[in-house]
């Protein structure tokens, strides 16, 4: 049978084949003979093979971007690195969930968890690689729908259900914006590739309207102000392993999509982007300042990080050469990796600490460093990286963004941004004070026992946060 | 010549530091387990720590000897050994690496530091026996030797500064070794703070050198640049004075000498090693090493000569009225360091280094002897409560006698040759020779007098303590052996330079300081008649005043004691060190304290107030903003829609 596929098509399709294949295999396995361990192993192998399949693509795109399926997919270096990050985040989510989420309700949701995880990751990679509005829509939906369910997986907990429902309602709202926007752009330009965005910007107001709607949908997905309100409730309500996946994978995929599909300087100037970034940074930080729940605080701090990412978009809107634009793309990629590693480590450590004290209220985590020095240490490094403390990847990531802003004539915004990140130190350090410097409360006896596999897995992003902070060239962007 | 194993010389003591620190950690843990925080270091670690510490420095000495022999085998013009470990800083034109380099000058220093250091380590085993911080003590002492070697051997000025700060830290730690005693902790702080003033000058000087000439911090480059006239005169003078300020701090010269007498609060071997033989001579080493530069900088060497001479005399006057045996030796050290700077200032670089070496021998000997006396007298340091110790501790007595003769400058002892070389060069120098010679000779007379006084009050006459209560006993072998070795060196050290007969040290140092000496002093004109005359005058002063001191205080110790107790007139001024500390307190400390109170007020009310206000406002605003987060999905959708409207309208308006 002649499929009519080129070599590039196969090359780019390989990761999808592994992910989808693993997902289907898990489903079949469950139908034949349910066996949680085997399902997990199949899923991890699928994720691993998908990551391995990314490596030849990385080699191929070193020189120039690769397109496939008549231009429906297109990849470059940062996109592939982010895809590997998403796959890693998914694998990590599985490891952390193994002892908490999977045995839940007698392990009856194991199959659902693994298939949804694999399909959601599929969607993330597709979103990253989409070079056509149809694939973008497919990717975003394929990413979101499984997540709605994963968020609500703890069916007996009202906040989990509530989070899933809210996420779903607002997500559906945003999907409507996205589909409608795409339709209008197509109507105005007759094109569905990223080039249509700039074409529409110069054309009729119908096209501009469409671009605006698409932008709104994507801003919702990356959680920029004022479309960020779902984040706190959803991140807090979701099972923490899923939160870690959302903070890392979803964020990386959607921000990369925004980079490809957002209007450039001709329609939305650097000042508008910087204003949006500043607003997001300010509101995110201010809201995070007084949170008593660490998970919620981390969720809102993620909003603040989106603000800094939007600053990079402002620099991109001001950039004039293609080289400068691609440089900013690399900067964004580095930022997303740095944030993703720190967020994974932070939520992962929080999940393991939660198991000991029951929830993530900072009051019950007081002085936990005495009982769990390793986990508290991991959380400490993760928080410092999130805050942007030197010698961590988070510091360099912020530094690179602000350098790009100054390079492209946005110095005053850069100063404002740097001042606003100081708020971040206030709540990150407050959390550290809680963990390390307060007297621990009396401990109630519990059935808690250490989860060494997950703890060891946590060390990977933690160590990488420091390694990339000292030696940024280690990420081959 | 590239000789990588040179790094063993500083690294061996550092290794000792590490091992002893681990031992100390073990002792601490055991104490915690046994819940006895005051228990002395247990026998096994104590013995181990002592021998690790001593062994590390002794091994380092052996390597140093090997390096010395290797250096000696080279032709005279090529006597430099280097060892580069790794690059250090590469920024712009600044290119520094971890490099040791050994030339004849620092080879001599290195032998003194490791050799005398090893002896003092050995002595410490006996002296510190039973102390609860025994392992910690040896860890610090090893660290000191390692840092001192970094100071001496570094090729770059920055590496030297690293060692300079390192020895300062060790000095601080060891002066305050018995930190439970508040006075001793204060003495440590004083040493540290006073040295900061000097280090400030050192840093500025270093920056000026880098900035004003050729952009290199390697000392050989600086010397070469200076001889080629790369520095402007004004800048060279300023940089030279700044560096000398650093030397005044570290080497205890006027006006920064005040920390050294208080530094006697530390254990006595520390006083011998750090505050007499090695660390305090760093300033002399620095000036000699940068000799070509200082020779070029106009006006700096005369300043050094005057400060040195003034310190030599001034400190000697104070030394004559001290009751504490260690205080006498401390002021004597300040005074002798003054002689070395006097020598440097008149261009007698060889003389200064010669005196540095002999002083290291006899002053270490005197301090260790004093330590032995204090050990024997159960921590009594007041000389008026001693007396008659001559037969009770004979080895200490005999060795200290040799040290005292060397200090006083009795002919044929090492101090005689080195001190008289400096005085002779002063008298034939260019900087108001006879005035400086007179000051130096006056200081020598006072030196001989207080040396005689020290011997008389300590060893002769009747015992002024109750022999029944205070059981005096000779110190153990580990303590007397170093005394004997140092006594031999205090005599034999003179062989390094005997007028008219032999001067091996001068020949040895010539490739390093010869050029600078020539620059400062011009062509060498032999003046044999004058030299012989000055030698005779020097001998007469030493013997005359030494016997005066001995006799005067031997005859009437009780009368002297009552006079010292009443302390009226001149004696009061001398005993209180001319009230310099009080003067500094009035002129420096009080204004600083007032300033500190003022800035504290500004800090509390203005700075803190602003910061706290911002924090309060932020929290309040945060609470307001948090209301957006109502939890209702319909509210969220409302905000979503509002945002959507703004963006759509904004983009549409933007294209019009």
Coordinates of N, CA and C in Angstrom, one line a residue, chain A residues 133 181-182 184-212 214 260-268, chain B residues 655-656:
Chain A
X133 N -3.5 25.6 11.3 CA -4.6 25.9 12.3 C -5.3 24.6 12.7
X181 N -12.1 32.2 15.8 CA -11.0 33.1 15.4 C -10.3 32.5 14.1
X182 N -10.1 31.1 14.2 CA -9.5 30.5 13.0 C -10.3 30.6 11.8
X184 N -12.4 32.9 11.1 CA -12.4 34.3 10.5 C -11.1 34.6 9.8
X185 N -10.0 34.1 10.4 CA -8.7 34.4 9.7 C -8.7 33.7 8.4
X186 N -9.3 32.5 8.3 CA -9.3 31.7 7.1 C -10.2 32.5 6.1
X187 N -11.3 33.0 6.6 CA -12.2 33.7 5.7 C -11.6 35.0 5.1
X188 N -10.7 35.6 5.9 CA -10.1 36.8 5.5 C -9.0 36.6 4.6
X189 N -8.2 35.5 4.8 CA -7.0 35.4 4.0 C -6.9 34.1 3.2
X190 N -7.8 33.2 3.4 CA -7.8 31.9 2.6 C -6.6 31.1 3.0
X191 N -5.9 31.3 4.1 CA -4.7 30.6 4.5 C -4.9 30.2 5.9
X192 N -4.3 29.0 6.3 CA -4.4 28.5 7.7 C -3.0 28.3 8.3
X193 N -2.0 28.8 7.6 CA -0.6 28.6 8.2 C -0.3 29.8 9.1
X194 N 0.8 29.8 9.8 CA 1.1 31.0 10.7 C 1.3 32.2 9.8
X195 N 1.6 32.1 8.6 CA 1.7 33.3 7.7 C 0.4 34.0 7.6
X196 N -0.7 33.3 7.8 CA -2.0 33.9 7.7 C -2.2 35.0 8.8
X197 N -1.5 34.8 10.0 CA -1.7 35.8 11.0 C -1.2 37.2 10.6
X198 N 0.0 37.2 10.0 CA 0.5 38.5 9.6 C -0.3 39.0 8.4
X199 N -0.7 38.1 7.5 CA -1.5 38.5 6.4 C -2.8 39.2 6.9
X200 N -3.4 38.5 7.8 CA -4.7 39.1 8.3 C -4.5 40.4 9.0
X201 N -3.4 40.6 9.7 CA -3.1 41.8 10.4 C -3.1 43.0 9.4
X202 N -2.7 42.8 8.2 CA -2.6 43.9 7.2 C -3.9 44.0 6.5
X203 N -4.8 43.0 6.6 CA -6.0 43.0 5.8 C -7.2 43.7 6.5
X204 N -8.3 43.1 6.2 CA -9.6 43.6 6.7 C -9.7 43.5 8.2
X205 N -10.7 44.1 8.8 CA -11.0 44.0 10.2 C -11.5 42.7 10.6
X206 N -12.1 42.0 9.6 CA -12.5 40.6 9.9 C -11.3 39.7 10.3
X207 N -10.2 39.9 9.5 CA -9.0 39.1 9.8 C -8.5 39.5 11.2
X208 N -8.4 40.8 11.5 CA -7.9 41.3 12.8 C -8.7 40.7 13.9
X209 N -10.0 40.7 13.7 CA -11.0 40.2 14.7 C -10.6 38.7 15.0
X210 N -10.4 38.0 13.9 CA -10.1 36.6 14.0 C -8.8 36.4 14.8
X211 N -7.8 37.2 14.4 CA -6.5 37.1 15.1 C -6.7 37.3 16.6
X212 N -7.5 38.3 16.9 CA -7.7 38.7 18.3 C -8.3 37.5 19.1
X214 N -8.2 34.3 18.3 CA -7.2 33.2 18.5 C -6.2 33.6 19.6
X260 N 4.3 30.9 18.2 CA 4.1 30.7 16.7 C 2.9 31.4 16.2
X261 N 1.9 31.6 17.0 CA 0.6 32.0 16.5 C 0.2 33.4 16.9
X262 N 0.9 34.0 17.8 CA 0.5 35.3 18.2 C 0.9 36.4 17.2
X263 N 0.1 37.4 17.1 CA 0.4 38.5 16.1 C 1.8 39.2 16.5
X264 N 2.5 39.5 15.5 CA 3.8 40.1 15.8 C 3.7 41.6 16.0
X265 N 4.8 42.3 15.8 CA 4.9 43.8 16.1 C 3.9 44.6 15.2
X266 N 3.6 44.1 14.0 CA 2.8 44.9 13.2 C 1.3 45.1 13.7
X267 N 0.8 44.2 14.4 CA -0.5 44.3 15.0 C -0.5 44.7 16.5
X268 N 0.4 44.1 17.2 CA 0.4 44.3 18.6 C 1.9 44.7 19.0
Chain B
X655 N -5.3 49.0 14.3 CA -5.1 48.9 12.8 C -5.7 50.1 12.1
X656 N -6.6 50.8 12.8 CA -7.2 52.0 12.1 C -6.2 53.1 12.0

